[in-house]
Coordinates of C-alpha atoms in Angstrom, one line a residue:
Chain A
X224 CA 41.3 -58.0 -61.1
X225 CA 43.0 -61.1 -60.0
X226 CA 42.5 -62.5 -56.3
X227 CA 45.3 -61.4 -54.5
X228 CA 44.8 -57.6 -56.0
X229 CA 41.3 -57.7 -55.0
X230 CA 42.2 -58.7 -51.7
X231 CA 44.7 -55.8 -51.3
X232 CA 42.2 -53.6 -52.7
X233 CA 39.5 -54.4 -50.1
X234 CA 42.2 -54.2 -47.4
X235 CA 42.8 -50.8 -48.5
X236 CA 39.1 -49.8 -48.2
X237 CA 38.6 -51.3 -45.2
X238 CA 41.6 -48.7 -43.8
X239 CA 40.0 -45.9 -45.5
X240 CA 36.5 -46.8 -44.2
X241 CA 38.2 -47.1 -41.0
X242 CA 39.8 -43.8 -41.2
X243 CA 37.0 -42.0 -42.4
X244 CA 34.7 -42.6 -39.6
X245 CA 36.7 -41.4 -37.0
X246 CA 38.4 -38.4 -38.5
X247 CA 38.2 -35.0 -40.1
X248 CA 37.4 -35.9 -43.9
X249 CA 40.0 -36.5 -46.7
X250 CA 39.9 -35.1 -49.4
X251 CA 38.5 -36.8 -52.2
X252 CA 41.8 -36.5 -54.5
X253 CA 43.7 -37.6 -51.5
X254 CA 41.3 -40.8 -51.5
X255 CA 42.7 -41.5 -55.2
X256 CA 45.9 -41.1 -54.0
X257 CA 45.9 -43.6 -51.1
X258 CA 44.2 -45.9 -53.1
X259 CA 46.6 -46.3 -55.7
X260 CA 49.7 -46.2 -53.4
X261 CA 48.7 -48.6 -51.0
X262 CA 48.7 -52.0 -53.1
X263 CA 52.5 -50.8 -53.9
X264 CA 53.3 -50.0 -50.5
X265 CA 51.7 -53.2 -49.3
X266 CA 53.5 -55.3 -52.1
X267 CA 57.2 -53.8 -50.7
X268 CA 56.0 -54.5 -47.3
X269 CA 55.7 -58.3 -47.6
X270 CA 58.3 -58.7 -50.2
X271 CA 61.3 -57.6 -48.2
X272 CA 60.2 -56.9 -44.7
X273 CA 59.7 -60.3 -43.1
X274 CA 62.4 -60.0 -40.8
X275 CA 61.7 -56.4 -40.2
X276 CA 58.2 -57.0 -39.3
X277 CA 59.1 -59.2 -36.7
X278 CA 61.1 -56.4 -35.0
X279 CA 59.0 -53.8 -35.3
X280 CA 56.9 -53.0 -32.3
X281 CA 53.9 -50.5 -32.1
X282 CA 52.7 -47.5 -29.5
X283 CA 49.1 -46.5 -29.3
X284 CA 50.2 -43.6 -30.7
X285 CA 50.5 -45.1 -34.1
X286 CA 54.3 -44.8 -34.1
X287 CA 56.9 -48.0 -34.8
X288 CA 60.2 -48.7 -33.6
X289 CA 62.8 -51.5 -35.1
X290 CA 65.8 -52.2 -32.8
X291 CA 69.1 -53.7 -34.4
X292 CA 71.9 -53.5 -31.3
X293 CA 70.5 -51.5 -29.6
X294 CA 69.7 -48.8 -32.0
X295 CA 65.8 -48.0 -32.5
X296 CA 64.4 -46.9 -35.6
X297 CA 61.5 -45.0 -35.3
X298 CA 58.3 -44.0 -37.6
X299 CA 54.7 -43.5 -37.5
X300 CA 52.3 -46.2 -39.1
X301 CA 50.4 -46.3 -42.3
X302 CA 47.4 -45.8 -40.1
X303 CA 48.7 -42.4 -38.7
X304 CA 50.2 -41.3 -42.3
X305 CA 47.1 -41.5 -43.6
X306 CA 45.2 -39.9 -41.2
X307 CA 47.5 -37.1 -41.2
X308 CA 47.0 -36.5 -44.7
X309 CA 49.5 -34.8 -46.9
X310 CA 52.6 -34.3 -44.6
X311 CA 54.1 -30.9 -45.8
X312 CA 56.9 -30.4 -43.0
X313 CA 58.2 -32.6 -40.6
X314 CA 60.2 -31.2 -37.6
X315 CA 62.4 -33.3 -36.3
X316 CA 64.5 -33.8 -33.1
X317 CA 68.0 -32.8 -33.3
X318 CA 71.1 -35.2 -33.1
X319 CA 72.5 -36.0 -29.5
X320 CA 69.0 -35.2 -28.0
X321 CA 67.9 -37.0 -25.3
X322 CA 64.6 -38.3 -24.4
X323 CA 62.5 -40.2 -21.8
X324 CA 59.4 -42.1 -23.3
X325 CA 56.6 -40.3 -24.8
X326 CA 58.3 -37.3 -24.3
X327 CA 57.6 -34.9 -26.9
X328 CA 60.5 -34.9 -29.6
X329 CA 59.0 -32.8 -32.8
X330 CA 56.2 -32.5 -35.1
X331 CA 54.7 -33.5 -37.9
X332 CA 52.5 -30.5 -40.1
X333 CA 49.9 -31.6 -42.4
X334 CA 47.2 -29.8 -43.5
X335 CA 47.5 -26.7 -41.2
X336 CA 47.7 -28.8 -38.0
X337 CA 51.1 -29.5 -36.4
X338 CA 50.8 -32.8 -34.7
X339 CA 53.1 -33.7 -31.8
X340 CA 55.7 -36.7 -32.3
X341 CA 56.5 -38.4 -29.0
X342 CA 59.6 -40.6 -28.5
X343 CA 58.4 -44.5 -28.0
X344 CA 61.4 -45.3 -26.0
X345 CA 64.0 -43.5 -24.0
X346 CA 67.0 -42.8 -25.8
X347 CA 69.5 -40.5 -27.2
X348 CA 69.3 -39.5 -31.0
X349 CA 72.0 -40.6 -33.2
X350 CA 70.4 -39.7 -36.5
X351 CA 67.7 -38.3 -38.2
X352 CA 66.1 -38.8 -41.6
X353 CA 67.1 -35.7 -43.7
X354 CA 65.5 -37.2 -46.9
X355 CA 62.2 -36.6 -44.8
X356 CA 63.1 -32.8 -44.4
X357 CA 63.8 -32.3 -47.7
X358 CA 60.7 -34.4 -48.9
X359 CA 58.1 -34.7 -46.4
X360 CA 55.9 -36.8 -48.8
X361 CA 57.9 -39.6 -48.5
X362 CA 56.6 -40.1 -44.8
X363 CA 53.1 -40.6 -46.8
X364 CA 54.2 -43.1 -49.8
X365 CA 56.9 -45.0 -47.7
X366 CA 56.3 -44.8 -43.8
X367 CA 57.8 -48.0 -42.8
X368 CA 60.9 -47.5 -45.2
X369 CA 62.2 -44.4 -46.6
X370 CA 60.3 -42.5 -44.3
X371 CA 61.6 -43.2 -41.4
X372 CA 61.9 -40.4 -39.1
X373 CA 64.5 -40.7 -36.6
X374 CA 67.2 -43.2 -34.9
X375 CA 67.9 -43.3 -31.3
X376 CA 70.3 -45.2 -28.8
X377 CA 67.9 -46.8 -26.2
X378 CA 68.8 -46.4 -22.6
X379 CA 65.8 -48.3 -21.1
X380 CA 65.9 -51.4 -23.4
X381 CA 63.3 -53.3 -21.3
X382 CA 60.6 -50.4 -22.6
X383 CA 60.7 -52.3 -25.9
X384 CA 59.0 -55.2 -23.8
X385 CA 56.4 -53.4 -23.0
X386 CA 55.2 -52.2 -26.8
X387 CA 52.8 -53.9 -29.2
X388 CA 53.8 -56.6 -31.3
X389 CA 52.2 -56.6 -35.3
X390 CA 49.4 -58.8 -34.1
X391 CA 48.5 -56.8 -31.1
X392 CA 48.9 -53.5 -33.0
X393 CA 46.3 -55.0 -35.8
X394 CA 43.9 -55.8 -33.3
X395 CA 44.3 -52.5 -31.6
X396 CA 43.4 -50.9 -34.6
X397 CA 40.4 -53.3 -35.5
X398 CA 39.1 -52.3 -31.6
X399 CA 39.5 -48.5 -32.4
X400 CA 37.5 -48.5 -35.7
X401 CA 34.3 -48.9 -33.4
Chain B
X208 CA 37.5 -4.3 -19.2
X209 CA 34.3 -3.7 -17.5
X210 CA 32.4 -3.2 -21.1
X211 CA 33.3 -7.0 -21.9
X212 CA 31.7 -8.0 -18.5
X213 CA 28.6 -6.4 -18.9
X214 CA 28.2 -7.2 -22.7
X215 CA 28.9 -11.0 -21.8
X216 CA 26.5 -10.6 -18.7
X217 CA 23.5 -8.9 -20.4
X218 CA 23.7 -11.5 -23.7
X219 CA 23.6 -14.5 -21.8
X220 CA 21.4 -13.7 -18.9
X221 CA 23.1 -15.7 -16.5
X222 CA 25.2 -15.1 -14.0
X223 CA 28.7 -13.8 -15.0
X224 CA 31.8 -16.6 -13.2
X225 CA 34.2 -14.6 -11.4
X226 CA 37.4 -13.4 -13.0
X227 CA 39.6 -16.7 -13.1
X228 CA 42.0 -16.9 -9.6
X229 CA 45.4 -18.5 -9.6
X230 CA 44.4 -20.6 -6.6
X231 CA 42.4 -23.3 -8.5
X232 CA 44.8 -23.9 -11.3
X233 CA 47.9 -26.0 -10.5
X234 CA 50.1 -27.7 -12.5
X235 CA 49.7 -30.4 -14.9
X236 CA 49.4 -33.1 -12.3
X237 CA 46.1 -31.9 -11.3
X238 CA 42.7 -33.4 -13.1
X239 CA 41.1 -29.8 -13.1
X240 CA 37.8 -30.6 -14.7
X241 CA 36.2 -31.6 -11.1
X242 CA 37.4 -28.1 -9.4
X243 CA 35.5 -26.2 -12.1
X244 CA 36.4 -22.6 -11.7
X245 CA 33.4 -22.1 -13.7
X246 CA 31.7 -24.3 -11.1
X247 CA 30.4 -26.6 -14.0
X248 CA 28.1 -29.2 -12.4
X249 CA 29.9 -32.4 -14.1
X250 CA 27.5 -35.3 -13.1
X251 CA 24.3 -33.9 -13.8
X252 CA 21.7 -37.0 -14.0
X253 CA 23.0 -39.9 -15.9
X254 CA 25.7 -38.8 -17.8
X255 CA 26.3 -41.2 -20.7
X256 CA 30.5 -40.7 -20.9
X257 CA 30.5 -41.5 -24.7
X258 CA 28.4 -38.5 -25.6
X259 CA 29.7 -35.0 -26.2
X260 CA 30.6 -33.1 -23.5
X261 CA 27.9 -30.9 -22.4
X262 CA 30.0 -28.6 -20.0
X263 CA 31.5 -25.8 -22.0
X264 CA 33.2 -22.9 -20.8
X265 CA 34.2 -19.4 -22.8
X266 CA 37.3 -18.1 -21.8
X267 CA 37.7 -14.1 -22.5
X268 CA 41.1 -12.7 -22.5
X269 CA 41.5 -9.3 -20.7
X270 CA 45.0 -8.8 -22.6
X271 CA 45.8 -7.7 -26.1
X272 CA 49.3 -8.6 -25.7
X273 CA 50.4 -11.5 -28.5
X274 CA 52.6 -12.9 -26.3
X275 CA 50.5 -13.3 -23.0
X276 CA 47.5 -14.7 -25.2
X277 CA 49.6 -17.1 -27.2
X278 CA 51.3 -18.2 -23.8
X279 CA 47.9 -18.6 -22.1
X280 CA 46.8 -20.5 -25.0
X281 CA 49.7 -22.9 -24.6
X282 CA 49.4 -22.9 -21.2
X283 CA 45.8 -24.2 -21.1
X284 CA 46.8 -26.6 -23.9
X285 CA 49.6 -28.2 -21.8
X286 CA 48.0 -27.7 -18.4
X287 CA 44.1 -28.8 -18.8
X288 CA 42.2 -31.9 -19.1
X289 CA 39.1 -31.5 -21.5
X290 CA 37.5 -34.9 -21.2
X291 CA 34.8 -33.2 -19.2
X292 CA 34.7 -30.0 -20.5
X293 CA 35.6 -28.2 -24.1
X294 CA 36.7 -24.5 -24.0
X295 CA 36.7 -21.7 -26.3
X296 CA 39.0 -19.2 -25.8
X297 CA 38.5 -15.6 -27.3
X298 CA 40.9 -12.9 -28.0
X299 CA 42.3 -9.9 -29.8
X300 CA 45.5 -8.4 -29.8
X301 CA 46.9 -5.2 -30.6
X302 CA 49.1 -5.2 -34.5
X303 CA 51.0 -7.9 -34.9
X304 CA 52.4 -10.6 -37.3
X305 CA 51.8 -14.2 -36.5
X306 CA 53.8 -16.9 -38.1
X307 CA 53.1 -20.9 -38.4
X308 CA 55.3 -23.2 -36.5
X309 CA 57.5 -23.8 -39.6
X310 CA 57.6 -20.8 -41.6
X311 CA 60.1 -18.6 -42.7
X312 CA 59.9 -15.2 -41.3
X313 CA 61.9 -13.6 -44.0
X314 CA 59.5 -15.1 -46.6
X315 CA 56.3 -14.0 -44.6
X316 CA 56.8 -10.8 -43.0
X317 CA 58.4 -7.5 -44.4
X318 CA 60.4 -7.6 -41.1
X319 CA 62.3 -4.3 -41.9
X320 CA 58.7 -2.4 -41.7
X321 CA 57.5 -4.2 -39.1
X322 CA 60.8 -3.3 -36.9
X323 CA 60.8 -0.1 -37.9
X324 CA 57.0 0.2 -37.3
X325 CA 57.4 -1.5 -33.6
X326 CA 54.8 -4.7 -34.7
X327 CA 56.0 -7.4 -33.4
X328 CA 56.4 -10.7 -35.5
X329 CA 55.8 -14.0 -33.2
X330 CA 56.1 -17.7 -34.3
X331 CA 52.8 -19.9 -32.8
X332 CA 52.8 -23.0 -32.0
X333 CA 50.6 -24.6 -34.0
X334 CA 50.9 -25.2 -38.4
X335 CA 49.5 -22.9 -41.1
X336 CA 50.2 -19.5 -42.6
X337 CA 51.2 -16.2 -41.9
X338 CA 48.3 -13.8 -40.3
X339 CA 48.2 -10.2 -39.2
X340 CA 46.3 -9.2 -36.2
X341 CA 45.0 -5.6 -34.8
X342 CA 42.1 -4.8 -32.7
X343 CA 39.6 -5.6 -35.8
X344 CA 40.5 -9.2 -36.0
X345 CA 39.2 -11.6 -33.5
X346 CA 40.9 -15.3 -32.7
X347 CA 39.2 -18.3 -31.3
X348 CA 40.6 -21.2 -30.1
X349 CA 38.7 -24.2 -29.1
X350 CA 40.3 -26.5 -26.6
X351 CA 39.5 -30.5 -27.2
X352 CA 40.7 -33.8 -26.4
X353 CA 42.4 -35.3 -29.0
X354 CA 39.6 -37.3 -29.9
X355 CA 36.9 -34.8 -30.4
X356 CA 39.0 -32.6 -32.5
X357 CA 36.8 -31.4 -35.2
X358 CA 37.4 -28.0 -37.1
X359 CA 34.3 -28.4 -39.1
X360 CA 31.9 -28.5 -36.3
X361 CA 33.7 -25.6 -34.7
X362 CA 33.5 -23.5 -37.9
X363 CA 29.6 -24.4 -38.2
X364 CA 29.3 -22.6 -34.6
X365 CA 30.7 -19.4 -36.1
X366 CA 29.1 -19.6 -39.2
X367 CA 26.0 -20.2 -37.6
X368 CA 26.4 -17.0 -35.6
X369 CA 27.1 -14.9 -38.7
X370 CA 23.8 -16.1 -40.1
X371 CA 21.3 -16.0 -37.1
X372 CA 22.4 -12.9 -35.7
X373 CA 24.0 -10.6 -38.4
X374 CA 22.6 -12.1 -41.5
X375 CA 25.8 -13.2 -43.2
X376 CA 25.8 -15.9 -45.3
X377 CA 29.0 -17.5 -44.7
X378 CA 30.5 -21.2 -45.6
X379 CA 33.6 -23.3 -44.9
X380 CA 35.5 -24.2 -47.7
X381 CA 37.8 -27.3 -48.3
X382 CA 40.6 -25.8 -46.8
X383 CA 38.4 -24.6 -43.9
X384 CA 38.6 -21.1 -44.3
X385 CA 35.6 -19.2 -43.6
X386 CA 34.1 -17.8 -47.4
X387 CA 31.5 -14.9 -47.7
X388 CA 30.2 -13.2 -50.7
X389 CA 32.3 -14.0 -54.0
X390 CA 34.8 -16.3 -52.6
X391 CA 36.4 -13.9 -50.1
X392 CA 38.2 -15.3 -47.1
X393 CA 37.3 -13.6 -43.7
X394 CA 38.8 -16.7 -41.7
X395 CA 41.7 -18.8 -41.8
X396 CA 42.4 -21.8 -39.4
X397 CA 45.5 -23.7 -37.7
X398 CA 45.8 -26.5 -35.4
X399 CA 47.8 -28.3 -32.7
X400 CA 47.1 -32.0 -31.9
X401 CA 48.8 -33.5 -29.0
X402 CA 48.7 -37.2 -27.0
X403 CA 45.5 -35.7 -24.6
X404 CA 44.4 -32.6 -25.9
X405 CA 44.1 -30.5 -29.2
X406 CA 43.4 -27.1 -30.0
X407 CA 42.1 -25.6 -33.4
X408 CA 42.0 -22.0 -33.7
X409 CA 40.9 -19.5 -36.3
X410 CA 41.1 -15.3 -37.5
X411 CA 38.1 -13.3 -37.9
X412 CA 38.5 -10.4 -40.1
X413 CA 36.0 -8.0 -38.4
X414 CA 37.2 -4.7 -39.5
X415 CA 41.2 -5.1 -39.9
X416 CA 43.3 -2.3 -41.4
X417 CA 43.6 -4.4 -44.8
X418 CA 46.5 -1.8 -46.1
X419 CA 48.7 -2.4 -43.2
X420 CA 48.0 -6.0 -43.5
X421 CA 49.2 -6.0 -46.9
X422 CA 52.2 -4.4 -46.2
X423 CA 53.0 -6.1 -43.4
X424 CA 52.9 -9.7 -44.6
X425 CA 54.9 -8.4 -48.0
X426 CA 57.7 -11.0 -47.6
X427 CA 60.7 -11.5 -49.5
X428 CA 59.8 -14.1 -52.6
X429 CA 63.7 -14.5 -53.4
X430 CA 64.1 -17.2 -50.7
X431 CA 64.4 -20.9 -51.7
X432 CA 62.6 -22.5 -48.6
X433 CA 61.1 -25.7 -47.5
X434 CA 59.2 -24.0 -44.9
X435 CA 55.3 -24.5 -45.0
X436 CA 54.0 -21.2 -47.2
X437 CA 51.3 -18.9 -47.0
X438 CA 48.5 -19.2 -49.5
X439 CA 47.2 -15.8 -50.5
X440 CA 43.7 -15.1 -50.7
X441 CA 41.4 -12.2 -51.2
X442 CA 40.2 -11.2 -48.1
X443 CA 37.5 -8.8 -46.6
X444 CA 36.2 -7.5 -43.3
X445 CA 33.1 -8.9 -42.0
X446 CA 31.8 -5.2 -41.2
X447 CA 32.1 -4.6 -44.9
X448 CA 29.7 -7.2 -45.4
X449 CA 27.2 -6.1 -42.5
X450 CA 27.7 -2.5 -41.0
X451 CA 25.9 -3.3 -37.6
X452 CA 28.8 -5.6 -36.9
X453 CA 31.3 -5.3 -34.3
X454 CA 34.2 -7.4 -32.1
X455 CA 32.3 -6.8 -29.3
X456 CA 28.7 -7.9 -30.5
X457 CA 30.4 -10.8 -32.2
X458 CA 32.3 -11.9 -29.3
X459 CA 28.9 -12.4 -27.5
X460 CA 27.2 -13.9 -30.4
X461 CA 29.9 -16.5 -31.0
X462 CA 30.0 -17.4 -27.3
X463 CA 26.5 -17.5 -27.0
X464 CA 26.4 -20.3 -30.0
X465 CA 29.2 -22.2 -28.7
X466 CA 27.3 -22.5 -25.5
X467 CA 23.9 -23.3 -26.7
X468 CA 25.5 -26.0 -29.5
X469 CA 26.6 -28.2 -26.5
X470 CA 23.1 -28.7 -25.6
X471 CA 21.2 -29.9 -28.8
X472 CA 19.2 -32.9 -29.0
X473 CA 18.3 -33.1 -25.2
X474 CA 15.3 -32.4 -23.5
X475 CA 14.4 -28.5 -22.5
X476 CA 14.7 -29.0 -18.6
X477 CA 18.2 -30.8 -18.9
X478 CA 19.2 -27.9 -21.1
X479 CA 18.1 -25.6 -18.8
X480 CA 20.5 -27.1 -15.9
X481 CA 23.7 -27.2 -18.7
X482 CA 23.1 -23.4 -19.5
X483 CA 23.1 -22.7 -16.1
X484 CA 26.4 -24.2 -15.5
X485 CA 28.2 -23.4 -18.8
X486 CA 29.5 -19.6 -19.1
X487 CA 31.6 -17.0 -19.7
X488 CA 35.0 -16.4 -18.0
X489 CA 37.4 -13.2 -18.2
X490 CA 40.9 -14.1 -18.2
X491 CA 43.9 -12.1 -17.1
X492 CA 46.9 -14.0 -18.6
X493 CA 49.4 -13.2 -16.1
X494 CA 51.9 -15.1 -14.4
X495 CA 50.4 -14.6 -11.1
X496 CA 47.0 -16.2 -12.2
X497 CA 48.7 -18.7 -14.2
X498 CA 52.0 -19.7 -13.0
X499 CA 54.5 -20.8 -15.3
X500 CA 52.9 -18.4 -18.2
X501 CA 55.9 -15.9 -17.8
X502 CA 58.4 -18.7 -18.9
X503 CA 56.2 -19.8 -22.1
X504 CA 55.9 -15.8 -22.5
X505 CA 59.7 -15.6 -22.6
X506 CA 60.2 -18.2 -24.9
X507 CA 57.9 -17.0 -27.7
X508 CA 59.4 -13.4 -27.4
X509 CA 62.8 -14.4 -27.5
X510 CA 64.8 -13.8 -30.9
X511 CA 65.9 -17.7 -30.9
X512 CA 62.2 -18.8 -30.9
X513 CA 61.4 -16.7 -34.1
X514 CA 64.2 -17.2 -36.1
X515 CA 66.3 -20.3 -35.1
X516 CA 63.1 -22.5 -35.8
X517 CA 63.2 -21.7 -39.3
X518 CA 63.7 -24.5 -41.9
X519 CA 66.4 -24.7 -44.3
X520 CA 66.5 -22.3 -46.6
X521 CA 68.9 -20.0 -49.4
X522 CA 68.9 -16.7 -50.3
X523 CA 70.3 -15.1 -52.8
X524 CA 71.4 -11.7 -53.3
X525 CA 73.6 -9.6 -56.0
X526 CA 76.5 -8.6 -54.1
X527 CA 79.1 -5.4 -55.2
X528 CA 82.6 -6.4 -55.0
X529 CA 84.4 -3.3 -53.7
X530 CA 86.3 -1.5 -56.1
X531 CA 89.8 -1.6 -54.8
X532 CA 89.0 -5.6 -55.3
X533 CA 87.4 -6.1 -58.9
X534 CA 86.1 -3.0 -61.2
X535 CA 82.6 -2.6 -62.0
X536 CA 81.7 -6.2 -60.5
X537 CA 78.4 -7.8 -59.3
X538 CA 78.2 -11.5 -57.7
X539 CA 75.2 -13.6 -56.6
X540 CA 75.8 -15.0 -53.6
X541 CA 73.5 -17.6 -52.3
X542 CA 73.4 -18.0 -48.4
X543 CA 72.4 -21.2 -47.1
X544 CA 70.8 -20.8 -43.3
X545 CA 69.7 -23.8 -41.0
X546 CA 67.9 -22.9 -38.0
X547 CA 69.0 -19.5 -37.8
X548 CA 72.9 -20.6 -38.7
X549 CA 74.6 -19.7 -41.6
X550 CA 75.6 -23.3 -43.3
X551 CA 77.0 -22.5 -46.3
X552 CA 78.2 -19.7 -48.6
X553 CA 78.1 -20.1 -52.5
X554 CA 78.4 -17.8 -55.4
X555 CA 75.3 -18.0 -57.6
X556 CA 76.9 -16.7 -60.8
X557 CA 78.5 -18.1 -63.9
X558 CA 81.9 -16.6 -65.1
X559 CA 83.5 -15.1 -62.1
X560 CA 87.2 -14.5 -62.0
X561 CA 89.0 -16.7 -60.0
X562 CA 90.6 -14.3 -57.8
X563 CA 87.3 -12.7 -56.6
X564 CA 86.0 -16.4 -56.2
X565 CA 88.6 -17.3 -53.7
X566 CA 88.1 -14.3 -52.1
X567 CA 84.5 -14.9 -51.4
X568 CA 84.9 -18.7 -50.9
X569 CA 87.7 -17.8 -48.1
X570 CA 85.4 -15.2 -46.8
X571 CA 82.4 -17.8 -46.9
X572 CA 83.8 -20.6 -45.3
X573 CA 84.6 -17.6 -42.3
X574 CA 81.2 -16.8 -42.1
X575 CA 79.7 -20.4 -41.5
X576 CA 78.1 -21.2 -38.5
X577 CA 77.6 -17.3 -37.7
X578 CA 73.8 -16.3 -37.0
X579 CA 72.0 -15.1 -39.8
X580 CA 71.0 -11.7 -40.7
X581 CA 70.2 -9.7 -43.7
X582 CA 73.1 -7.7 -43.3
X583 CA 75.5 -10.5 -44.2
X584 CA 75.4 -9.6 -47.5
X585 CA 76.6 -6.3 -46.7
X586 CA 79.2 -7.5 -44.5
X587 CA 80.5 -9.9 -47.3
X588 CA 81.2 -6.9 -49.1
X589 CA 82.8 -5.1 -46.5
X590 CA 85.0 -8.1 -45.5
X591 CA 86.3 -8.2 -49.3
X592 CA 88.0 -4.9 -48.5
X593 CA 90.1 -6.2 -45.3
X594 CA 93.4 -8.0 -45.2
X595 CA 93.9 -11.2 -43.7
X596 CA 93.2 -12.2 -41.1
X597 CA 90.9 -9.1 -40.2
X598 CA 88.4 -10.6 -43.4
X599 CA 88.2 -13.9 -41.6
X600 CA 87.4 -13.0 -38.1
X601 CA 84.4 -14.8 -36.5
X602 CA 81.7 -12.3 -35.9
X603 CA 80.6 -11.6 -32.1
X604 CA 77.0 -12.9 -32.5

């Protein structure tokens, strides 16, 4: 295995190990699924997402929001999709619905558990990702790209500044792994 | 409900806490863990905050109304903090079918049969599949903080109770079902996870009417849907494994195991102290005791909650074209429904004569946006007999 591929696989193992120590056990088959897919998503993450990375902000509940022209695109982080397991249904908010920051706006169902989705910022929903309604596994496979959940028009743009940036989120993940 | 009180009292040998009054339970603003309706001592000795909470309560519902019980479960989840205390809620219902949050009632249940039998079909807030409840079925809901959510741990409590008190060998499979004997399922699990709190609930087949269950859960399989599907399994009643078992005995057995398990690994004197402060509480789930409950109940029993939360699905049925329109013709019609409303009406047969096709498409267009009911297929056929503009009239729904 080449040096960079080894590094990626090690990162993948660390992430998995961290998740495993905190949460209900993932099935053995799921472990395999994630290990083979993770290097691929990381690769895509690095190649095209240089500017996207800079714009993405994170919440403590493992959601991300990327703002452009006051429209925020929202999704869940890799940590979240891993801990949920295979997502079988995405219950997304309705277009034109308005939410306050941290208000419940939908749910993701996986392994018989319906996990609530919270809006990381206040706003009005402008679009939902219908691809994910038809194929919820997109969220597991590509949580930062094709697995985006919904877009909203920010009503309180200052809220973005309160959220964590990439480095702060990585630090937050490390600290919670204890 | 005196019998429940007696059983709980006798089996645990500790003073029974009062039936829950509504006066202590306020809206979400109050942290209730210290006002303890069960009077739990929350600062016994030097309690290390990182250890599991030793304070536990068992709530037993006095109602067999599915709407009240589900509403109470939701109320507790939204209005309580489980930082300092875990709660197990035990409840039973008169006959009903409960489907998961993202399921399709048409696929999961025989709605026509259930309507004629007066058996309600209810959508719950947690995920998972469809179940049939009656008085021979026991439900247990385990409430914890989001961090302490652990299904296996909860199911182990039940398995231990079954093993130690009734000699039934049960184990938990990879799907978090409880299995006994030759792979027979006696319990299914579902859960809901929020920011602060989470709950995991499961059923237990003690002495359910399996024939009714089978009839009730026979849904319409000619539906293409993105809804979460139920996984069928071979089931059996616990009573078949041990004739001595009954719902009442199981309640006290599981309750005892749950309360005892909080004190594992502590010294004997502290153990006794915790056991004195933990206990059973009988719950009367009404709006008087729990303000706001009636509102949740009303939503759960509404037509819109059951039907308009259904994920997109397509149902295809053959429709016989009226003789006055075409001779001896049957066309397959596919109706696409989203959140209970008709989204699209398409012809799913080949070689349909253009006149009939046009007629169907015209009427189909008029039906878009209306509330879906299975009667739509007959409605379509009847409208074909009518002249314009009657056949395109929007139905009043």
